Tab-separated table of C-alpha atoms and ligand atoms in Angstrom:
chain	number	residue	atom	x	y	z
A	4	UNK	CA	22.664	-197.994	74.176
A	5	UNK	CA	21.824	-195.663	71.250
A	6	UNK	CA	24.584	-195.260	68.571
A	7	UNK	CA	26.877	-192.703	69.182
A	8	UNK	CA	25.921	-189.035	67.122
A	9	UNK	CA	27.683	-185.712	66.508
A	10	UNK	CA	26.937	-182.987	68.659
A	11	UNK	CA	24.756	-179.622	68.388
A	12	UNK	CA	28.506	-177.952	67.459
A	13	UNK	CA	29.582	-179.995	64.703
A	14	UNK	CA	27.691	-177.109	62.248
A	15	UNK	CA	30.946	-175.897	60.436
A	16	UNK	CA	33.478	-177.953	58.048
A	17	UNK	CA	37.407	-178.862	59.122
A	18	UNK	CA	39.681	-178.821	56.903
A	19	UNK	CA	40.922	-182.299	57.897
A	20	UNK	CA	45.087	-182.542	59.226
A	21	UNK	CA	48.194	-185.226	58.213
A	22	UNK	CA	48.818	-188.040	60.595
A	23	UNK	CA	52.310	-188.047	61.822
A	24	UNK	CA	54.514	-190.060	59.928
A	25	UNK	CA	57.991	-190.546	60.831
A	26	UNK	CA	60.363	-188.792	63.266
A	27	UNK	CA	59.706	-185.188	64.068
A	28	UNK	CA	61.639	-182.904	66.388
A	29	UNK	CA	60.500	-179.999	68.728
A	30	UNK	CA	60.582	-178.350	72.024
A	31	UNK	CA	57.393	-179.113	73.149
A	32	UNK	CA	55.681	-182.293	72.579
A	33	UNK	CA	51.430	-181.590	73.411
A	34	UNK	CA	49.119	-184.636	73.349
A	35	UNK	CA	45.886	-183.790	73.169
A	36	UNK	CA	44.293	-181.189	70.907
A	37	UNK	CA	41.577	-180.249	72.881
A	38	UNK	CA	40.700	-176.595	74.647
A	39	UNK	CA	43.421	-177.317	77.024
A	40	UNK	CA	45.894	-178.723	74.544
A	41	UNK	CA	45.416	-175.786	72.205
A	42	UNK	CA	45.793	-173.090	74.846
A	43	UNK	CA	49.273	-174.666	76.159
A	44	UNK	CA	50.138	-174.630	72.411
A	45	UNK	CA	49.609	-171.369	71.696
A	46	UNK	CA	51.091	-169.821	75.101
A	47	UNK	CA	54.276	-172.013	74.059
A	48	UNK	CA	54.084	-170.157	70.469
A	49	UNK	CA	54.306	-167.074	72.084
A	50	UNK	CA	57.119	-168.036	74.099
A	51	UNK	CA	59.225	-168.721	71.212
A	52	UNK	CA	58.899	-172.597	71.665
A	53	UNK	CA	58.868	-174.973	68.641
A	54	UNK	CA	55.626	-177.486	69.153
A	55	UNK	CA	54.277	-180.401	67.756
A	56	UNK	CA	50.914	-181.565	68.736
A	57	UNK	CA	49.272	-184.619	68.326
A	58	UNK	CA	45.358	-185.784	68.770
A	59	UNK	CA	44.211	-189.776	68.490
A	60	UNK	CA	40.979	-187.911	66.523
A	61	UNK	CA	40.612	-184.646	65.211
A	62	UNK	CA	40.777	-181.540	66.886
A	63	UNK	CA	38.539	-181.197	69.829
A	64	UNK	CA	37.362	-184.708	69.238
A	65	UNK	CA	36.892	-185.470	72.976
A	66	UNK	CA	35.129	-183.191	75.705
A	67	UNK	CA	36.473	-179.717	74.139
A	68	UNK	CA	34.116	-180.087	71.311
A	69	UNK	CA	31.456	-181.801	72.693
A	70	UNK	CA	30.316	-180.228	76.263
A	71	UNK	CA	27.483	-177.801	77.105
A	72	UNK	CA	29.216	-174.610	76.141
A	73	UNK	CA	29.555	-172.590	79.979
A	74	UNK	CA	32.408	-170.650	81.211
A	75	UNK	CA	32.126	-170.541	84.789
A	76	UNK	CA	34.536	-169.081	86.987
A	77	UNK	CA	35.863	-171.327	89.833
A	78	UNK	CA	36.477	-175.104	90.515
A	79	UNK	CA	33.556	-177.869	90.362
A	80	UNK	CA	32.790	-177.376	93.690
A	81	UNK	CA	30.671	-174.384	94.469
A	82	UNK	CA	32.725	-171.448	96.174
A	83	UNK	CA	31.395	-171.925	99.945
A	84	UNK	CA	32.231	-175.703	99.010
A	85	UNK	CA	35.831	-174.505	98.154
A	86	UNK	CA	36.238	-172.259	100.631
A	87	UNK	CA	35.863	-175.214	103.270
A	88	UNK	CA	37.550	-177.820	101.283
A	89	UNK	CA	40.641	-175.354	100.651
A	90	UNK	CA	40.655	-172.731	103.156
A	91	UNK	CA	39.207	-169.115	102.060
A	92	UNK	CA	42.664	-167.582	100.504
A	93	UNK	CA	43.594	-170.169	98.065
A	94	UNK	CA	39.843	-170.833	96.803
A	95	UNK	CA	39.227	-167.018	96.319
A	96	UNK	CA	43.032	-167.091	94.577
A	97	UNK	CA	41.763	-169.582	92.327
A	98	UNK	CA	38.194	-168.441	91.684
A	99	UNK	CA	39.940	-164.778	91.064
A	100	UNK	CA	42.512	-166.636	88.472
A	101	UNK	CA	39.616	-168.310	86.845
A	102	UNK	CA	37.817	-164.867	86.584
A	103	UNK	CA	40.895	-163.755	84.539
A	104	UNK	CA	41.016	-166.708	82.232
A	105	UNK	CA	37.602	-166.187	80.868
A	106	UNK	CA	38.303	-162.385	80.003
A	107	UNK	CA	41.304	-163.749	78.050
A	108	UNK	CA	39.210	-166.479	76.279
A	109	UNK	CA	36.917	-163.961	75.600
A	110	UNK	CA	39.790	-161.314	74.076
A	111	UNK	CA	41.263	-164.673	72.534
A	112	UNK	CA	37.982	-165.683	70.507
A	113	UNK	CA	35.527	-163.122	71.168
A	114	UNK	CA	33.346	-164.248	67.767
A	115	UNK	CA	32.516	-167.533	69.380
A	116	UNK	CA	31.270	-166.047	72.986
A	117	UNK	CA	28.487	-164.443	74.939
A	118	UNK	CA	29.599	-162.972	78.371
A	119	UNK	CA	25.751	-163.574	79.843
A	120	UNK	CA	26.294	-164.458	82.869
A	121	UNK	CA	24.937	-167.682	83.912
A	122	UNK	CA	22.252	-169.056	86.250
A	123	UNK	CA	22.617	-171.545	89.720
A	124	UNK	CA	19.017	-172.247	90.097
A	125	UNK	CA	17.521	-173.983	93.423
A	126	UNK	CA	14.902	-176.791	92.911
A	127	UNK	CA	14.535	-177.525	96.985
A	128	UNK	CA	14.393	-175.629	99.768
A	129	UNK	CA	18.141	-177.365	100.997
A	130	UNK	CA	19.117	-175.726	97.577
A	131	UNK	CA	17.697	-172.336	98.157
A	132	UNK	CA	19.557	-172.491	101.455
A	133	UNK	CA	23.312	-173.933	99.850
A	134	UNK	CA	22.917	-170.900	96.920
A	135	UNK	CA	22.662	-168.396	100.293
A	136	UNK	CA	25.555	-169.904	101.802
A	137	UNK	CA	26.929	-169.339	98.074
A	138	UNK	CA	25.678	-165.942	98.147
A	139	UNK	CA	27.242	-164.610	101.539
A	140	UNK	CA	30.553	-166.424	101.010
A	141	UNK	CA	31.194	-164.710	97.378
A	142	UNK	CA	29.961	-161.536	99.104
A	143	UNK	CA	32.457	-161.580	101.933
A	144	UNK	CA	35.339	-162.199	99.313
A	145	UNK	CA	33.831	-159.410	96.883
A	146	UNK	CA	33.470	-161.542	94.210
A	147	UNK	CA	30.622	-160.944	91.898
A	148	UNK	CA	27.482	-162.450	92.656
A	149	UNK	CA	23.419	-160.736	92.586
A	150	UNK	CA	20.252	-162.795	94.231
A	151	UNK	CA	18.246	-164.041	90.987
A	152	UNK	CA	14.207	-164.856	90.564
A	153	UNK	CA	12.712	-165.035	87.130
A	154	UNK	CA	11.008	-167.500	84.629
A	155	UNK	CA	13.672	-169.957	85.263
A	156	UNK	CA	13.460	-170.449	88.763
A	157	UNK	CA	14.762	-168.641	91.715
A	158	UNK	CA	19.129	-168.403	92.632
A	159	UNK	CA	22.062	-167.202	91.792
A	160	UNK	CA	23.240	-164.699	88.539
A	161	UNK	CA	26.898	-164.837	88.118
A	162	UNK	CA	27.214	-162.111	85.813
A	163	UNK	CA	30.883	-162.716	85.247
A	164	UNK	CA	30.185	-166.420	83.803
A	165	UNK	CA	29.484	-166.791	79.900
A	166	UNK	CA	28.586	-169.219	77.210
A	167	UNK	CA	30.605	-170.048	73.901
A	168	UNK	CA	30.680	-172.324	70.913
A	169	UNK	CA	33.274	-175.041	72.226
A	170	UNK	CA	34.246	-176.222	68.841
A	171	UNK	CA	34.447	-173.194	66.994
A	172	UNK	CA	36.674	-172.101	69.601
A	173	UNK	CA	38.823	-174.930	69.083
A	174	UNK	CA	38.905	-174.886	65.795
A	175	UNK	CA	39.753	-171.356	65.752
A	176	UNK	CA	42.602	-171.868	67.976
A	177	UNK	CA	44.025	-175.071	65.900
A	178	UNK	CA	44.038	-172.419	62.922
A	179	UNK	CA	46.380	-170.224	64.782
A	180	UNK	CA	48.324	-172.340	66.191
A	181	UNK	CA	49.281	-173.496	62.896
A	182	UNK	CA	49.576	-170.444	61.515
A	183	UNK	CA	52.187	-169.201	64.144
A	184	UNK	CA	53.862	-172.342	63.309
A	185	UNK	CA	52.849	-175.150	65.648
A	186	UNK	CA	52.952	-178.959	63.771
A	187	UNK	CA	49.697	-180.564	63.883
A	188	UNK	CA	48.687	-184.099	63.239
A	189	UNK	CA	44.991	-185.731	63.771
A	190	UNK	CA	44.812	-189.943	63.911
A	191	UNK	CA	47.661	-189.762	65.657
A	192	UNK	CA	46.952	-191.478	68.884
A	193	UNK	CA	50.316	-191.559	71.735
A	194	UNK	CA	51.296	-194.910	72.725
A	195	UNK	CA	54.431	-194.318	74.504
A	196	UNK	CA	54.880	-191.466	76.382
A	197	UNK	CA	58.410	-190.960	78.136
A	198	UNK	CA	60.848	-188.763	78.880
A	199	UNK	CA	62.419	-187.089	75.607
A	200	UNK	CA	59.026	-187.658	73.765
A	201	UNK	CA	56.235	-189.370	72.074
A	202	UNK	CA	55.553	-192.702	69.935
A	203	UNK	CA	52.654	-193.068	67.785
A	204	UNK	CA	51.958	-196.067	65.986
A	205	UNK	CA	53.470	-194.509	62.935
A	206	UNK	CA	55.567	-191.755	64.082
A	207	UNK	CA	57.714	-190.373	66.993
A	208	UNK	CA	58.317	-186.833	68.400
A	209	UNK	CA	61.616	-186.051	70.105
A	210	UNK	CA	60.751	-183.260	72.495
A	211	UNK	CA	62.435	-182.099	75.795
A	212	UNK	CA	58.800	-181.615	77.466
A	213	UNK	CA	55.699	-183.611	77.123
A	214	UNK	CA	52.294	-182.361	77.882
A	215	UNK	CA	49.312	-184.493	78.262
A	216	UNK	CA	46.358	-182.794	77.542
A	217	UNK	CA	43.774	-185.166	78.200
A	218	UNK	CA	40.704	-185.165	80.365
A	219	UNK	CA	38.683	-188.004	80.012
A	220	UNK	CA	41.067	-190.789	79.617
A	221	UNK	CA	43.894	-189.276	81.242
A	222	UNK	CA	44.285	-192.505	83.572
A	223	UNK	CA	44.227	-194.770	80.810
A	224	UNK	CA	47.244	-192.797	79.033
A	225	UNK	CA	49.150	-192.360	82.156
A	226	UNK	CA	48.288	-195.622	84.607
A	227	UNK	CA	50.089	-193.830	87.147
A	228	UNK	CA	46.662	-191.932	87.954
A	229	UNK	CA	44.841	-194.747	87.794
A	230	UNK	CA	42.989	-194.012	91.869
A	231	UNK	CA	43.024	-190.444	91.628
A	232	UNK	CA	40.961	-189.647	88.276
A	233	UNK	CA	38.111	-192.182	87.037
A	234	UNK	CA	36.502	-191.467	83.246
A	235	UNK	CA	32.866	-190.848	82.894
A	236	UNK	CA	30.525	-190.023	80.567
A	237	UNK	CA	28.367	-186.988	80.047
A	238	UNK	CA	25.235	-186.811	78.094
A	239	UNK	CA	23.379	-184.066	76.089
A	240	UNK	CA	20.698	-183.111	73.607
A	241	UNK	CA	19.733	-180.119	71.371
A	242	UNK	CA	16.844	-179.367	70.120
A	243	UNK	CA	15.726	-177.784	66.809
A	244	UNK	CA	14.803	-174.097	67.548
A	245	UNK	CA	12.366	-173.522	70.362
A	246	UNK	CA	10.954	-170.398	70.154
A	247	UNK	CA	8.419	-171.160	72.664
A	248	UNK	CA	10.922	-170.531	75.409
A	249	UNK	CA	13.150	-167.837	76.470
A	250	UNK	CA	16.440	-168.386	78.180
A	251	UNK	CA	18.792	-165.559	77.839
A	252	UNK	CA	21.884	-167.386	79.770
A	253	UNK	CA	23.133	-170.622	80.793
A	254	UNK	CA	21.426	-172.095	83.689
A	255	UNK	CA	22.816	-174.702	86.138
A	256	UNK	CA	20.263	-176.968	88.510
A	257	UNK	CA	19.812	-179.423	90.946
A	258	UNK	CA	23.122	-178.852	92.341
A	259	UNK	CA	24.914	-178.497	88.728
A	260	UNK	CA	23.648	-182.336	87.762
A	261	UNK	CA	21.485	-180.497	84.934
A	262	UNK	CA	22.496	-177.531	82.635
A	263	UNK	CA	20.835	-176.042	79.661
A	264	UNK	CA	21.278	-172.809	77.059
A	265	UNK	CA	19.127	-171.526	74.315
A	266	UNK	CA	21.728	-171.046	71.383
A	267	UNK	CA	21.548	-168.010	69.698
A	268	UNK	CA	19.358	-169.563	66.743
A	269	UNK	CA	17.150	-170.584	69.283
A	270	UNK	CA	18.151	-174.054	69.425
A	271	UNK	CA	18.631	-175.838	73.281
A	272	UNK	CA	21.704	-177.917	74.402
A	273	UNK	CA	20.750	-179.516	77.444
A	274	UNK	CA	22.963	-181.645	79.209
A	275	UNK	CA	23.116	-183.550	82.561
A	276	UNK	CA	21.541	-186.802	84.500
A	277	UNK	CA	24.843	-188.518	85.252
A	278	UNK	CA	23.712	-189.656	88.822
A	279	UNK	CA	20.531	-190.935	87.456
A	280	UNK	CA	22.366	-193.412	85.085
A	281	UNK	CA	24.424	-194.969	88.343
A	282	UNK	CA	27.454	-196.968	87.855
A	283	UNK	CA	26.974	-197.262	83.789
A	284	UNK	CA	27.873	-193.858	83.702
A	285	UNK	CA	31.663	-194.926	84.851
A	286	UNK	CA	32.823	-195.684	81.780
A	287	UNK	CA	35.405	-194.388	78.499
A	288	UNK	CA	32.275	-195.247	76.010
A	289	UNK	CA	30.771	-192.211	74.556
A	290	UNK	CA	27.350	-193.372	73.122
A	291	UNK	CA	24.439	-191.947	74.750
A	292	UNK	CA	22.358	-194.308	77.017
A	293	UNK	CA	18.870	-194.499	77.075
A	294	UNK	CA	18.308	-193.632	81.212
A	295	UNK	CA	19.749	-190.736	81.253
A	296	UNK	CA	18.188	-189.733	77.266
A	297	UNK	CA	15.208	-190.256	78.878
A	298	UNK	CA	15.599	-188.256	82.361
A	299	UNK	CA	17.160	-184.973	80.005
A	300	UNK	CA	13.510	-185.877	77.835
A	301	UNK	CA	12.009	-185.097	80.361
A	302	UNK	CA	13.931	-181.740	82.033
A	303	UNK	CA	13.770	-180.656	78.568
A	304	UNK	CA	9.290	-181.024	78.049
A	305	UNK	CA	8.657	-180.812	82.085
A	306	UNK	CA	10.973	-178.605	83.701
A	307	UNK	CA	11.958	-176.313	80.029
A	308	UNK	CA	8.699	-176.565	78.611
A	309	UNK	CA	10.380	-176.953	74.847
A	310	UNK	CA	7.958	-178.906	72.421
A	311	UNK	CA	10.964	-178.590	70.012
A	312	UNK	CA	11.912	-181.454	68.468
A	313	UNK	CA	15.282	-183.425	69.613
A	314	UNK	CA	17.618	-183.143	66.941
A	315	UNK	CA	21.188	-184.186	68.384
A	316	UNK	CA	21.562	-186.467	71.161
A	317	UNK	CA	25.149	-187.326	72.043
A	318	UNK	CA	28.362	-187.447	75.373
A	319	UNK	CA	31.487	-187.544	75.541
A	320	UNK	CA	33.964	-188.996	78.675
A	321	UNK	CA	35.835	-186.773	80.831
A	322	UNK	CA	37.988	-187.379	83.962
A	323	UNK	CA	36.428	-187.447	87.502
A	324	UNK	CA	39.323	-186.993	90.285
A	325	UNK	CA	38.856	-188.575	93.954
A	326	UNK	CA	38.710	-184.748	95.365
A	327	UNK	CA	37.384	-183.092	92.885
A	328	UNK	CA	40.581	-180.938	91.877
A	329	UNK	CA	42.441	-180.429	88.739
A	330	UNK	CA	45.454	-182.692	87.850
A	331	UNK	CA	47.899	-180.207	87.012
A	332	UNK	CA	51.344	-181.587	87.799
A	333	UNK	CA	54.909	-183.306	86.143
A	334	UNK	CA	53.579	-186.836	86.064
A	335	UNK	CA	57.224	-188.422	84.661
A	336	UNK	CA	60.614	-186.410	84.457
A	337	UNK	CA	59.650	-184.002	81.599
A	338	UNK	CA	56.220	-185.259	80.960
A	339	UNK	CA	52.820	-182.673	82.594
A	340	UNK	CA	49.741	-184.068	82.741
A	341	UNK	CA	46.654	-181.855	82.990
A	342	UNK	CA	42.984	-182.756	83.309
A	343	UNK	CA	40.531	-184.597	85.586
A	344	UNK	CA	38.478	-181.824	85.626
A	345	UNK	CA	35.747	-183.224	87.031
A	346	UNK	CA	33.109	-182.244	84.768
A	347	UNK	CA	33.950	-178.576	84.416
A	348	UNK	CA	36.902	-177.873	82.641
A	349	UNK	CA	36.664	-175.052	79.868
A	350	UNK	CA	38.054	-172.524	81.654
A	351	UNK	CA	40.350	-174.622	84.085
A	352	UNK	CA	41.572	-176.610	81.686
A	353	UNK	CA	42.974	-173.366	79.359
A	354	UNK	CA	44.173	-172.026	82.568
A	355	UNK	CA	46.274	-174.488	83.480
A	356	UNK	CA	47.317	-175.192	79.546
A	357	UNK	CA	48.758	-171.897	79.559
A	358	UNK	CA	50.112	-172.233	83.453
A	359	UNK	CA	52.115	-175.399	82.553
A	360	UNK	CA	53.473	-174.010	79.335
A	361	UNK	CA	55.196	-170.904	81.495
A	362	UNK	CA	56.225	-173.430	83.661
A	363	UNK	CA	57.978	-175.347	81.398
A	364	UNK	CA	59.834	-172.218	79.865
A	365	UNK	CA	60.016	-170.226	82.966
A	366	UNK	CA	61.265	-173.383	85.245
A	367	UNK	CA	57.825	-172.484	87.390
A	368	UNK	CA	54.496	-170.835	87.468
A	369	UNK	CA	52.597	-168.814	90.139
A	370	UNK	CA	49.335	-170.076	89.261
A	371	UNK	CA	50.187	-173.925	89.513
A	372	UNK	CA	50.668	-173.475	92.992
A	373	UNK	CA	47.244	-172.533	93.504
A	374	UNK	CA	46.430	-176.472	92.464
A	375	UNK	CA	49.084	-178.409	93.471
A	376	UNK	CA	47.679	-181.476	96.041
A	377	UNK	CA	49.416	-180.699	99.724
A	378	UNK	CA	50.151	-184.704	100.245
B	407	FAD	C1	28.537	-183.388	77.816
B	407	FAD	C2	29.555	-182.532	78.492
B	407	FAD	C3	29.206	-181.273	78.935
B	407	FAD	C4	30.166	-180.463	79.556
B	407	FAD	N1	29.834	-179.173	79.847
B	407	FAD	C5	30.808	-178.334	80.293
B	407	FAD	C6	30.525	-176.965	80.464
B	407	FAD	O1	29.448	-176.483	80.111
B	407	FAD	N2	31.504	-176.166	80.997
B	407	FAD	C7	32.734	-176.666	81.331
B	407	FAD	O2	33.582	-175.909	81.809
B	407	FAD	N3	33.028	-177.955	81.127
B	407	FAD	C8	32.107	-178.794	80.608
B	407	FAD	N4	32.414	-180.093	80.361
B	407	FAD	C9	33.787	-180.542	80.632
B	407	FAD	C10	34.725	-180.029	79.547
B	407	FAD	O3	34.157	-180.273	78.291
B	407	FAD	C11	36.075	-180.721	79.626
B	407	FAD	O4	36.574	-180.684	80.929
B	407	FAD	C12	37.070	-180.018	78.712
B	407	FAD	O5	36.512	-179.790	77.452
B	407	FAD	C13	38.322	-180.849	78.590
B	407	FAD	O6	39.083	-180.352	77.505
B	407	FAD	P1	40.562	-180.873	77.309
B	407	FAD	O7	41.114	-180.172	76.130
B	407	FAD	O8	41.287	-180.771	78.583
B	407	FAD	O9	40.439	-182.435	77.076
B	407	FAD	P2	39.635	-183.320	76.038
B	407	FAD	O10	38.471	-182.647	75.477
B	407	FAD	O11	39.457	-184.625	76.736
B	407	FAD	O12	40.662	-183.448	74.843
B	407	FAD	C14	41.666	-184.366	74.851
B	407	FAD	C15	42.035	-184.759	73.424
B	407	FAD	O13	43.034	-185.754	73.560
B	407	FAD	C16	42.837	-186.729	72.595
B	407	FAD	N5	43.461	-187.958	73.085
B	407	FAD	C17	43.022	-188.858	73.991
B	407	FAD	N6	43.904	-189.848	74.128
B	407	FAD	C18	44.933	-189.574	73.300
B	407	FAD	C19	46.140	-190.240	72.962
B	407	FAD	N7	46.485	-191.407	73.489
B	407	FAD	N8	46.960	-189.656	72.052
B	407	FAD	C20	46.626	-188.480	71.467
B	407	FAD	N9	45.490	-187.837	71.731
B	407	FAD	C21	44.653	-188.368	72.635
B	407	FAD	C22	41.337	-186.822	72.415
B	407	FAD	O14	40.994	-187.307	71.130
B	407	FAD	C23	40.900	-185.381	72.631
B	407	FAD	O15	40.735	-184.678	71.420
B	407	FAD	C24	31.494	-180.941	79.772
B	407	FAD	C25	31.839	-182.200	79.320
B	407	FAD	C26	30.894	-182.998	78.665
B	407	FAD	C27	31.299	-184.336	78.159
């Protein structure tokens, strides 16, 4: 196991916030200050809601600062995948609401993005045939979609899709928040969470409404999930700049296990190899492991052709759920719980931030109904 090591993102200082101390009141209790966690904040600003929110780091400690940096419109599963898993009206509703999400991310923060469109590239002939299927189902539902062949390999072009700066977004949105007025404390960490609010080990926040923002570790907060979401960790490196190579947008491979972008200073983030480090990969540790180091090594010289050196090599745990949908739901009277993203959650997860805030003002939510598990 190598020692765990800040990511390619970590390039900007943060203006470090209070731990909560003592009893604080609001509306809207949010654990979890994270992409998801910031978005519900700020839709509940704008709603006229008081809010206090609360992280056991620093903002965007956990996944939201630490991922590969895509926007990609839809669920995990690919949309042909969806469209037989969930029938063909709600997976186009939700691929359509996802679509909509990353335009407002992008009016939200558009410093911190690129709207380049991103890559599914086939490395098998079974692949080349799935990213068809891909191609004809988007095309039937008039979503956006082009046949791609270039230096990367031969797929799909989303044009739609788009890369960002993860943490900068965050950080940017944790600014806001506060100054619209929302309470903020880092080191924090919930350790009762109940109806009427939250206790920290120093600290409690009465609150009507609860929201657990948490993807990887959401089961360990709330046990009740325990069997439906599982944490895992997900590895990546960065490079210095490679200037040898050329990769305008983000490209997903071998059926999304492997994803890489060339940062605007030329620098790679390439992530991936979870199902080549087997059951070790099950875990809430986020150090990086030497398999899978080793495996991205060698996408990264092999498949990239980058003779950059490796500068950054770190993961991060997010939440794997038995069907591969969002948990998006009141877990405990009062108390939502979103996450278990399943490994793609940037655009979900501020999606449903913002869904369950409405729905905790409004008393319900069109878009939530798009998620919710028929069982
Ligand atoms: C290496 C990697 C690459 C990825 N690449 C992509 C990608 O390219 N595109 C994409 O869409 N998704 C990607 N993902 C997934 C995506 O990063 C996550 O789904 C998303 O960031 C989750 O954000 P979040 O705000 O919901 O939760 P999190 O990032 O998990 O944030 C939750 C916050 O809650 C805090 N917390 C935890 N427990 C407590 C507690 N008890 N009390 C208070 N606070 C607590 C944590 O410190 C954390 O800051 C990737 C993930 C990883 C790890």
């Amino acid at each position: 196991m190598l020692a765990p090591a800040p990511a390619v993102w970590h390039d900007a200082p943060w203006r470090a916030l209070p731990p909560l101390a003592g009893e604080v009141d609001a509306d809207v209790c949010v654990v979890g200050l994270g992409g998801s966690g910031l978005t519900c904040i700020r839709e509940l600003l704008a709603l006229g809601r008081r809010v206090v929110g609360i992280d056991a780091g620093h903002v965007a400690q956990g996944a939201a600062g630490r991922n590969g940096g895509f926007l990609l419109a839809g669920l995990t599963a690919f949309y042909h995948d969806a469209v037989r898993d969930l029938g063909r009206e709600r997976a186009l509703a939700i691929y359509r609401l996802t679509m909509r999400e990353i335009d407002r991310i992008c009016d939200e923060t558009p410093e911190v993005i690129r709207r380049v469109g991103s890559l599914r590239i086939a490395d098998s002939p079974e692949e080349a045939a799935d990213c068809d299927r891909q191609l004809a189902a988007m095309r039937a539902d008039g979503l956006p979609v082009e046949r791609y062949a270039g230096p990367e390999g031969r797929g799909l072009l989303i044009p739609t899709d788009g890369a960002f700066h993860p943490l900068a977004r965050c950080h940017a949105l944790a600014r806001r928040a506060i100054d619209e007025g929302a309470r903020l404390y880092e080191h924090s960490a919930a350790v009762d969470v109940l109806h009427g609010g939250v206790a920290t080990a120093a600290g409690r926040v009465r609150a009507r409404h609860v929201v657990v923002a948490v993807d990887g570790g959401l089961e360990r907060l709330l046990p009740e999930f325990h069997g439906l979401v599982r944490s895992t960790r997900l590895q990546m490196l960065a490079t210095a700049p490679a200037p040898e190579v050329s990769i305008p947008r983000p490209v997903y491979a071998r059926w999304g296990h492997d994803y890489w972008q060339q940062l605007p200073d030329l620098r790679i983030a390439l992530g991936g190899g979870r199902d080549l480090g087997g059951e070790a990969e099950w875990t809430h540790d986020a150090a990086p492991s030497e398999t899978v180091q080793v495996a991205l090594e060698r996408i990264l010289r092999e498949r990239i052709g980058a003779r950059a050196p490796i500068t950054h090599r770190w993961a991060a745990t997010v939440g794997y759920t038995t069907d591969r949908m969002p948990v998006a739901v009141e877990a405990r009277p009062g108390v939502w719980a979103i996450g278990g993203y399943s490994g793609t959650g940037n655009v979900i997860g501020a999606l449903l931030g913002r869904a369950v805030a409405r729905a905790i003002v409004h008393g319900e939510s069109p878009e939530l109904a798009a998620f919710a598990r028929k069982d």
